[in-house]
């Protein structure tokens, strides 16, 4: 019994570390908790069945006192840990039923089975902990991704297993004439069916959460990349501006010489070249008053060809009600769709991209217009023209979801050779 108690303590410690990466502050409490257990076991007061209940109680209470987290977190973690370890003990205990011990071992059969199942559970947990500590970070990410994808199939397997259990109990009920047994089967079947329903709801909820988390992670990575490119573009713009200012004296000398010579055509040509250089520098940094929107515009507009007419009008003066991820979801999708559509159009055609921002006291409006190759007027549901239709075409739906969550409006329409998207959202509430 002393060996069983120590194995239980180690099993719970390793399981707590594996499941929650937690450490115990007062490890000696679990050993001190064994004093009342050993005393009761020596005196034989709890009985054969009660001794295991007392041991389980001492281990769980000692574990609870040794944990470092908050009270509410301790309760949830300890309940989860007890549930997982008890299920594993029961699983290995069922395998040990088929073991036929010798005549001497039959005296200690229950103790032997309990110790063996605990050792097997502890060994599995220790092996998994060792593998986890040896895996690299990229492997851990792959395992987490695999676990997220396999969550719903695992829930389905659990539900089917519970249905088989209910069917087995129903079969036994038909062949056993015992009212108490019938009542127990009815209660167990009802609770199991309720659990299956809850598992289904849980699976749907987890699937939705995973989808949103994947979208958030993708947007966060995209934001980081946009931020890097944005700052690089700002540095290039600053360097070009510095060079232009450095050459300004020489430009003025040349202009003055052309004026003295009366060479007006050459003067106009020179001024147009200077204006072209200024326009190129200006295109490297559009400023709207919002850093996220600036990063999105400057990155995607830089992908457009030089013959595309670009127009960015308006500025934001007050804070917005959306966070960075939501802004990225809306405007990255809309601007990216516009730029990709322009890229599919024939060179030499009249291609343009225009965004207009206006902000009032309560709402702000963004209107994005881009040229399209198809001149037909359609105002029905717009479908993606990309080959991978399963993974694309979701951008506009994500935009609609975020806009709807914030009580805004989204208007999408197609005019002749022009695609227009208008987004209206609330400004951030000002608290005094």
Short mmCIF file of C-alpha atoms in Angstrom, two decimals:
data_model
loop_
_atom_site.label_atom_id
_atom_site.label_comp_id
_atom_site.label_asym_id
_atom_site.label_seq_id
_atom_site.Cartn_x
_atom_site.Cartn_y
_atom_site.Cartn_z
CA UNK A 1 0.00 0.00 0.00
CA UNK A 2 2.92 2.36 0.67
CA UNK A 3 4.28 1.69 -2.83
CA UNK A 4 0.82 2.29 -4.33
CA UNK A 5 0.52 5.62 -2.49
CA UNK A 6 3.94 6.83 -3.70
CA UNK A 7 3.14 5.75 -7.28
CA UNK A 8 -0.13 7.71 -7.12
CA UNK A 9 1.70 10.82 -5.89
CA UNK A 10 4.27 10.59 -8.70
CA UNK A 11 1.56 9.89 -11.27
CA UNK A 12 -0.38 13.02 -10.33
CA UNK A 13 2.75 15.18 -10.28
CA UNK A 14 3.84 14.04 -13.74
CA UNK A 15 0.30 14.33 -15.09
CA UNK A 16 -0.03 17.88 -13.75
CA UNK A 17 3.22 18.85 -15.45
CA UNK A 18 2.23 17.21 -18.73
CA UNK A 19 -1.28 18.64 -19.00
CA UNK A 20 -0.76 22.11 -17.55
CA UNK A 21 3.06 22.57 -17.41
CA UNK A 22 2.52 23.31 -13.73
CA UNK A 23 4.97 23.04 -10.85
CA UNK A 24 4.19 22.22 -7.23
CA UNK A 25 5.31 24.71 -4.59
CA UNK A 26 5.05 22.47 -1.50
CA UNK A 27 5.94 18.99 -2.64
CA UNK A 28 6.24 17.69 0.91
CA UNK A 29 2.50 18.21 1.53
CA UNK A 30 1.64 15.14 -0.56
CA UNK A 31 4.04 13.02 1.54
CA UNK A 32 2.67 14.40 4.83
CA UNK A 33 -0.81 13.58 3.53
CA UNK A 34 0.24 9.94 3.56
CA UNK A 35 0.57 9.91 7.38
CA UNK A 36 -3.20 9.57 8.05
CA UNK A 37 -3.45 7.09 5.22
CA UNK A 38 -0.61 4.89 6.51
CA UNK A 39 -2.00 5.08 10.05
CA UNK A 40 -5.47 4.01 8.93
CA UNK A 41 -4.02 1.28 6.73
CA UNK A 42 -1.91 -0.07 9.60
CA UNK A 43 -4.88 -0.13 11.95
CA UNK A 44 -7.15 -1.58 9.26
CA UNK A 45 -10.01 0.75 10.19
CA UNK A 46 -11.31 1.78 6.72
CA UNK A 47 -11.76 -1.78 5.46
CA UNK A 48 -10.61 -3.24 2.15
CA UNK A 49 -12.65 -0.89 -0.03
CA UNK A 50 -12.40 2.18 2.20
CA UNK A 51 -8.59 2.14 2.19
CA UNK A 52 -8.52 3.01 -1.53
CA UNK A 53 -11.05 5.81 -1.06
CA UNK A 54 -8.92 7.25 1.76
CA UNK A 55 -5.75 6.98 -0.33
CA UNK A 56 -7.40 8.70 -3.29
CA UNK A 57 -8.70 11.45 -0.99
CA UNK A 58 -5.25 12.05 0.59
CA UNK A 59 -3.53 12.22 -2.79
CA UNK A 60 -6.08 14.63 -4.29
CA UNK A 61 -6.14 16.93 -1.23
CA UNK A 62 -2.32 16.96 -1.07
CA UNK A 63 -2.18 17.76 -4.78
CA UNK A 64 -4.70 20.59 -4.36
CA UNK A 65 -2.72 22.18 -1.51
CA UNK A 66 0.57 21.90 -3.41
CA UNK A 67 -0.68 23.64 -6.58
CA UNK A 68 0.31 27.28 -7.09
CA UNK A 69 -2.53 28.68 -9.24
CA UNK A 70 -5.67 30.51 -8.14
CA UNK A 71 -8.45 28.64 -6.34
CA UNK A 72 -10.83 28.51 -9.32
CA UNK A 73 -8.03 27.42 -11.66
CA UNK A 74 -6.91 24.74 -9.19
CA UNK A 75 -10.39 23.23 -9.03
CA UNK A 76 -10.75 23.03 -12.82
CA UNK A 77 -7.23 21.67 -13.36
CA UNK A 78 -7.53 19.12 -10.57
CA UNK A 79 -10.91 17.93 -11.82
CA UNK A 80 -9.50 17.52 -15.35
CA UNK A 81 -6.41 15.73 -14.04
CA UNK A 82 -8.50 13.31 -11.92
CA UNK A 83 -10.79 12.61 -14.86
CA UNK A 84 -7.94 11.83 -17.27
CA UNK A 85 -5.96 9.68 -14.84
CA UNK A 86 -9.02 7.79 -13.62
CA UNK A 87 -10.01 6.96 -17.20
CA UNK A 88 -6.50 5.71 -17.94
CA UNK A 89 -6.44 3.63 -14.76
CA UNK A 90 -9.80 2.10 -15.67
CA UNK A 91 -8.60 1.35 -19.19
CA UNK A 92 -5.47 -0.47 -18.07
CA UNK A 93 -7.42 -2.13 -15.23
CA UNK A 94 -9.77 -3.68 -17.77
CA UNK A 95 -6.81 -5.22 -19.58
CA UNK A 96 -5.56 -6.74 -16.33
CA UNK A 97 -8.84 -8.59 -15.78
CA UNK A 98 -7.65 -11.21 -18.27
CA UNK A 99 -4.51 -11.85 -16.21
CA UNK A 100 -4.60 -15.11 -14.22
CA UNK A 101 -2.36 -14.77 -11.11
CA UNK A 102 -0.80 -17.59 -9.15
CA UNK A 103 -2.32 -19.01 -5.94
CA UNK A 104 -0.19 -16.73 -3.72
CA UNK A 105 -0.94 -13.61 -5.79
CA UNK A 106 -4.71 -14.14 -5.48
CA UNK A 107 -4.49 -12.96 -1.88
CA UNK A 108 -3.23 -9.57 -3.09
CA UNK A 109 -5.14 -9.59 -6.39
CA UNK A 110 -6.95 -6.26 -5.90
CA UNK A 111 -3.80 -4.51 -4.66
CA UNK A 112 -1.78 -5.98 -7.50
CA UNK A 113 -4.24 -4.85 -10.15
CA UNK A 114 -4.45 -1.35 -8.69
CA UNK A 115 -0.65 -1.04 -8.52
CA UNK A 116 -0.18 -2.45 -12.03
CA UNK A 117 -2.75 -0.10 -13.58
CA UNK A 118 -1.19 2.88 -11.76
CA UNK A 119 2.29 1.93 -12.95
CA UNK A 120 1.08 1.55 -16.54
CA UNK A 121 -0.70 4.93 -16.40
CA UNK A 122 2.34 6.60 -14.86
CA UNK A 123 4.64 4.99 -17.41
CA UNK A 124 2.56 6.24 -20.34
CA UNK A 125 2.43 9.77 -18.87
CA UNK A 126 6.18 9.73 -18.21
CA UNK A 127 6.87 8.57 -21.78
CA UNK A 128 4.66 11.29 -23.26
CA UNK A 129 6.34 13.91 -21.04
CA UNK A 130 9.77 12.74 -22.20
CA UNK A 131 8.73 12.89 -25.87
CA UNK A 132 7.23 16.35 -25.35
CA UNK A 133 10.44 17.68 -23.78
CA UNK A 134 12.51 16.33 -26.67
CA UNK A 135 10.38 17.73 -29.47
CA UNK A 136 11.43 20.95 -31.13
CA UNK A 137 9.14 23.95 -31.21
CA UNK A 138 8.14 23.40 -34.85
CA UNK A 139 7.19 19.79 -34.08
CA UNK A 140 5.09 20.95 -31.13
CA UNK A 141 3.25 23.36 -33.44
CA UNK A 142 2.57 20.55 -35.89
CA UNK A 143 1.23 18.34 -33.09
CA UNK A 144 -1.01 21.14 -31.84
CA UNK A 145 -2.31 21.73 -35.35
CA UNK A 146 -2.94 17.99 -35.75
CA UNK A 147 -4.74 17.90 -32.39
CA UNK A 148 -6.97 20.82 -33.39
CA UNK A 149 -7.86 19.16 -36.68
CA UNK A 150 -8.50 15.82 -34.97
CA UNK A 151 -10.71 17.26 -32.22
CA UNK A 152 -14.01 16.79 -34.04
CA UNK A 153 -13.23 13.22 -35.24
CA UNK A 154 -12.25 12.29 -31.66
CA UNK A 155 -15.50 13.71 -30.33
CA UNK A 156 -17.37 11.68 -32.97
CA UNK A 157 -15.57 8.51 -31.85
CA UNK A 158 -16.47 9.27 -28.23
CA UNK A 159 -20.12 9.78 -29.16
CA UNK A 160 -20.25 6.49 -31.11
CA UNK A 161 -18.61 4.67 -28.17
CA UNK A 162 -21.23 6.06 -25.79
CA UNK A 163 -23.99 4.95 -28.17
CA UNK A 164 -22.56 1.41 -28.18
CA UNK A 165 -22.49 1.49 -24.37
CA UNK A 166 -26.14 2.58 -24.27
CA UNK A 167 -27.06 -0.18 -26.73
CA UNK A 168 -25.23 -2.76 -24.59
CA UNK A 169 -27.04 -1.63 -21.45
CA UNK A 170 -30.36 -1.77 -23.31
CA UNK A 171 -29.57 -5.32 -24.43
CA UNK A 172 -28.73 -6.32 -20.84
CA UNK A 173 -31.92 -4.66 -19.58
CA UNK A 174 -34.04 -6.86 -21.86
CA UNK A 175 -32.45 -10.02 -20.44
CA UNK A 176 -32.24 -9.15 -16.74
CA UNK A 177 -35.42 -9.04 -14.70
CA UNK A 178 -34.52 -6.54 -12.02
CA UNK A 179 -36.37 -3.28 -11.47
CA UNK A 180 -33.45 -1.52 -9.79
CA UNK A 181 -31.18 -2.49 -12.66
CA UNK A 182 -33.77 -1.21 -15.15
CA UNK A 183 -33.97 2.10 -13.30
CA UNK A 184 -30.17 2.45 -13.24
CA UNK A 185 -29.97 1.68 -16.97
CA UNK A 186 -32.62 4.30 -17.72
CA UNK A 187 -30.76 6.96 -15.72
CA UNK A 188 -27.39 6.05 -17.23
CA UNK A 189 -28.83 6.07 -20.76
CA UNK A 190 -30.47 9.47 -20.20
CA UNK A 191 -27.28 11.00 -18.83
CA UNK A 192 -25.23 9.45 -21.66
CA UNK A 193 -27.56 10.79 -24.34
CA UNK A 194 -27.36 14.21 -22.72
CA UNK A 195 -23.57 13.90 -22.77
CA UNK A 196 -23.60 12.98 -26.47
CA UNK A 197 -25.62 16.10 -27.23
CA UNK A 198 -23.24 18.25 -25.21
CA UNK A 199 -20.28 16.66 -27.01
CA UNK A 200 -21.83 17.59 -30.35
CA UNK A 201 -22.31 21.20 -29.27
CA UNK A 202 -18.77 21.23 -27.89
CA UNK A 203 -17.37 19.91 -31.17
CA UNK A 204 -19.18 22.61 -33.16
CA UNK A 205 -17.99 25.29 -30.74
CA UNK A 206 -14.37 24.08 -30.89
CA UNK A 207 -14.52 23.99 -34.68
CA UNK A 208 -15.73 27.59 -34.84
CA UNK A 209 -13.12 28.74 -32.31
CA UNK A 210 -10.33 26.99 -34.23
CA UNK A 211 -11.44 28.64 -37.46
CA UNK A 212 -11.42 32.07 -35.84
CA UNK A 213 -8.04 31.41 -34.19
CA UNK A 214 -6.51 30.34 -37.49
CA UNK A 215 -7.85 33.51 -39.11
CA UNK A 216 -6.43 35.64 -36.27
CA UNK A 217 -3.01 33.95 -36.48
CA UNK A 218 -2.95 34.41 -40.26
CA UNK A 219 -3.88 38.07 -39.91
CA UNK A 220 -1.30 38.60 -37.18
CA UNK A 221 1.45 37.17 -39.37
CA UNK A 222 0.21 39.29 -42.25
CA UNK A 223 0.26 42.38 -40.04
CA UNK A 224 3.83 41.69 -38.99
CA UNK A 225 4.88 41.30 -42.61
CA UNK A 226 3.00 44.47 -43.61
CA UNK A 227 4.58 46.40 -40.76
CA UNK A 228 8.05 45.32 -41.83
CA UNK A 229 7.45 46.26 -45.46
CA UNK A 230 5.84 49.56 -44.40
CA UNK A 231 8.84 50.66 -42.37
CA UNK A 232 11.19 49.60 -45.15
CA UNK A 233 9.19 51.73 -47.60
CA UNK A 234 9.30 54.68 -45.18
CA UNK A 235 13.07 54.37 -44.90
CA UNK A 236 13.41 54.29 -48.69
CA UNK A 237 11.13 57.32 -49.01
CA UNK A 238 13.15 59.20 -46.42
CA UNK A 239 16.40 58.33 -48.20
CA UNK A 240 15.04 59.43 -51.60
CA UNK A 241 13.68 62.66 -50.11
CA UNK A 242 17.03 63.41 -48.52
CA UNK A 243 18.80 62.84 -51.85
CA UNK A 244 16.25 65.01 -53.67
CA UNK A 245 16.75 67.85 -51.20
CA UNK A 246 20.50 67.48 -51.52
CA UNK A 247 20.24 67.92 -55.32
CA UNK A 248 17.76 70.79 -55.08
CA UNK A 249 20.48 73.47 -55.36
CA UNK A 250 21.74 71.90 -58.58
CA UNK A 251 18.19 71.72 -59.96
CA UNK A 252 17.64 75.41 -59.19
CA UNK A 253 20.89 76.31 -60.95
CA UNK A 254 19.82 74.37 -64.04
CA UNK A 255 16.38 75.98 -64.01
CA UNK A 256 17.91 79.43 -63.66
CA UNK A 257 20.23 78.77 -66.61
CA UNK A 258 17.31 77.61 -68.77
CA UNK A 259 15.36 80.78 -67.86
CA UNK A 260 18.35 82.97 -68.79
CA UNK A 261 18.66 81.17 -72.13
CA UNK A 262 14.92 81.51 -72.76
CA UNK A 263 14.64 77.80 -73.55
CA UNK A 264 10.99 77.39 -72.48
CA UNK A 265 10.43 73.89 -73.99
CA UNK A 266 13.50 72.53 -72.21
CA UNK A 267 12.39 74.30 -69.02
CA UNK A 268 8.97 72.62 -69.17
CA UNK A 269 10.55 69.22 -69.80
CA UNK A 270 12.91 69.68 -66.85
CA UNK A 271 10.04 70.67 -64.55
CA UNK A 272 8.03 67.64 -65.65
CA UNK A 273 10.97 65.37 -64.80
CA UNK A 274 11.21 66.95 -61.36
CA UNK A 275 7.49 66.47 -60.83
CA UNK A 276 7.81 62.83 -61.91
CA UNK A 277 10.54 62.25 -59.33
CA UNK A 278 8.38 63.87 -56.62
CA UNK A 279 5.40 61.71 -57.61
CA UNK A 280 7.52 58.56 -57.35
CA UNK A 281 8.68 59.55 -53.88
CA UNK A 282 5.11 60.42 -52.85
CA UNK A 283 3.78 57.04 -54.02
CA UNK A 284 6.06 55.26 -51.57
CA UNK A 285 4.13 56.54 -48.59
CA UNK A 286 0.38 57.18 -48.43
CA UNK A 287 -0.83 58.65 -45.14
CA UNK A 288 -4.45 58.18 -44.03
CA UNK A 289 -4.16 58.86 -40.31
CA UNK A 290 -4.32 55.17 -39.32
CA UNK A 291 -1.14 53.10 -39.14
CA UNK A 292 -2.78 49.78 -40.05
CA UNK A 293 -4.56 51.24 -43.06
CA UNK A 294 -1.33 52.96 -44.12
CA UNK A 295 0.58 49.68 -44.00
CA UNK A 296 -2.08 47.86 -46.03
CA UNK A 297 -2.34 50.56 -48.70
CA UNK A 298 1.39 51.13 -49.08
CA UNK A 299 2.11 47.43 -49.43
CA UNK A 300 -0.61 46.48 -51.91
CA UNK A 301 -0.39 49.68 -53.97
CA UNK A 302 3.34 49.00 -54.40
CA UNK A 303 2.37 45.80 -56.23
CA UNK A 304 0.48 47.73 -58.91
CA UNK A 305 2.09 48.50 -62.26
CA UNK A 306 3.20 52.04 -63.06
CA UNK A 307 0.45 52.57 -65.62
CA UNK A 308 -2.29 52.07 -62.99
CA UNK A 309 -3.89 55.33 -61.88
CA UNK A 310 -3.92 55.49 -58.07
CA UNK A 311 -5.99 57.90 -55.99
CA UNK A 312 -6.00 58.05 -52.16
CA UNK A 313 -8.20 60.79 -50.72
CA UNK A 314 -9.25 61.68 -47.18
CA UNK A 315 -7.85 61.17 -43.72
CA UNK A 316 -8.95 59.78 -40.37
CA UNK A 317 -8.85 62.22 -37.46
CA UNK A 318 -10.29 60.22 -34.53
CA UNK A 319 -9.87 56.69 -33.20
CA UNK A 320 -11.85 53.79 -34.66
CA UNK A 321 -13.99 51.20 -32.89
CA UNK A 322 -12.08 48.27 -34.44
CA UNK A 323 -8.88 46.69 -33.22
CA UNK A 324 -5.86 45.97 -35.42
CA UNK A 325 -6.95 42.43 -36.37
CA UNK A 326 -10.41 43.57 -37.40
CA UNK A 327 -9.04 46.46 -39.44
CA UNK A 328 -6.68 44.06 -41.18
CA UNK A 329 -9.51 41.61 -41.86
CA UNK A 330 -11.63 44.30 -43.53
CA UNK A 331 -9.16 46.39 -45.47
CA UNK A 332 -6.54 43.78 -46.33
CA UNK A 333 -9.24 41.63 -47.93
CA UNK A 334 -10.84 44.49 -49.84
CA UNK A 335 -7.62 46.11 -51.05
CA UNK A 336 -6.04 42.75 -51.92
CA UNK A 337 -9.10 41.76 -53.97
CA UNK A 338 -8.97 45.08 -55.84
CA UNK A 339 -5.23 44.82 -56.57
CA UNK A 340 -5.53 41.20 -57.74
CA UNK A 341 -8.42 42.11 -60.05
CA UNK A 342 -6.38 44.95 -61.55
CA UNK A 343 -3.44 42.60 -62.05
CA UNK A 344 -5.62 40.26 -64.13
CA UNK A 345 -6.53 43.05 -66.56
CA UNK A 346 -4.79 43.59 -69.87
CA UNK A 347 -1.83 46.00 -69.88
CA UNK A 348 -2.53 49.20 -71.72
CA UNK A 349 -6.19 49.23 -70.71
CA UNK A 350 -7.63 51.93 -68.47
CA UNK A 351 -6.75 50.53 -65.06
CA UNK A 352 -7.30 52.41 -61.83
CA UNK A 353 -7.51 52.04 -58.06
CA UNK A 354 -9.19 54.67 -55.88
CA UNK A 355 -9.96 54.84 -52.17
CA UNK A 356 -11.85 57.66 -50.51
CA UNK A 357 -12.09 58.07 -46.73
CA UNK A 358 -14.49 60.40 -44.97
CA UNK A 359 -15.09 60.69 -41.24
CA UNK A 360 -17.83 62.41 -39.28
CA UNK A 361 -18.57 62.69 -35.58
CA UNK A 362 -20.16 59.24 -35.24
CA UNK A 363 -19.35 57.23 -38.38
CA UNK A 364 -16.58 56.93 -40.92
CA UNK A 365 -16.96 55.70 -44.48
CA UNK A 366 -14.48 54.05 -46.83
CA UNK A 367 -15.21 53.64 -50.53
CA UNK A 368 -12.88 51.50 -52.65
CA UNK A 369 -13.22 51.52 -56.44
CA UNK A 370 -11.18 49.56 -58.96
CA UNK A 371 -11.36 48.83 -62.64
CA UNK A 372 -12.66 45.49 -63.91
CA UNK A 373 -12.17 43.79 -67.23
CA UNK A 374 -15.80 42.72 -67.63
CA UNK A 375 -18.05 45.59 -68.69
CA UNK A 376 -21.34 43.83 -67.93
CA UNK A 377 -23.42 45.19 -65.07
CA UNK A 378 -24.11 42.57 -62.40
CA UNK A 379 -25.31 43.23 -58.88
CA UNK A 380 -25.80 39.65 -57.79
CA UNK A 381 -23.59 37.61 -55.48
CA UNK A 382 -19.95 37.95 -56.52
CA UNK A 383 -17.97 34.74 -56.84
CA UNK A 384 -14.24 34.29 -56.79
CA UNK A 385 -12.49 33.81 -60.10
CA UNK A 386 -9.55 31.98 -58.52
CA UNK A 387 -8.96 28.31 -59.28
CA UNK A 388 -8.96 27.24 -55.61
CA UNK A 389 -12.58 28.22 -54.90
CA UNK A 390 -12.72 26.19 -51.69
CA UNK A 391 -10.05 28.25 -49.92
CA UNK A 392 -10.76 31.56 -51.64
CA UNK A 393 -13.91 33.63 -51.86
CA UNK A 394 -14.08 33.77 -48.05
CA UNK A 395 -12.52 37.24 -47.78
CA UNK A 396 -15.74 39.13 -48.46
CA UNK A 397 -17.62 36.90 -46.01
CA UNK A 398 -15.07 37.65 -43.29
CA UNK A 399 -15.38 41.36 -44.05
CA UNK A 400 -19.17 41.12 -43.83
CA UNK A 401 -18.93 39.26 -40.50
CA UNK A 402 -16.67 41.88 -38.86
CA UNK A 403 -18.71 44.80 -40.20
CA UNK A 404 -21.91 43.20 -38.95
CA UNK A 405 -20.41 42.55 -35.51
CA UNK A 406 -19.70 46.29 -35.18
CA UNK A 407 -23.12 47.41 -36.36
CA UNK A 408 -21.83 48.79 -39.65
CA UNK A 409 -22.93 48.36 -43.24
CA UNK A 410 -21.27 46.85 -46.31
CA UNK A 411 -22.38 47.75 -49.83
CA UNK A 412 -20.93 45.90 -52.82
CA UNK A 413 -21.90 46.78 -56.36
CA UNK A 414 -20.56 46.47 -59.87
CA UNK A 415 -20.90 49.27 -62.35
CA UNK A 416 -19.71 49.33 -65.95
CA UNK A 417 -15.97 48.55 -65.91
CA UNK A 418 -15.87 49.44 -62.20
CA UNK A 419 -16.19 47.49 -58.95
CA UNK A 420 -17.18 49.48 -55.86
CA UNK A 421 -17.20 48.53 -52.16
CA UNK A 422 -18.49 50.92 -49.52
CA UNK A 423 -17.95 50.29 -45.78
CA UNK A 424 -19.57 52.36 -43.04
CA UNK A 425 -18.47 51.85 -39.41
CA UNK A 426 -18.74 53.66 -36.12
CA UNK A 427 -15.97 55.72 -34.59
CA UNK A 428 -14.65 54.79 -31.18
CA UNK A 429 -16.79 56.04 -28.33
CA UNK A 430 -15.18 58.98 -26.53
CA UNK A 431 -15.42 58.73 -22.76
CA UNK A 432 -14.92 61.79 -20.58
#
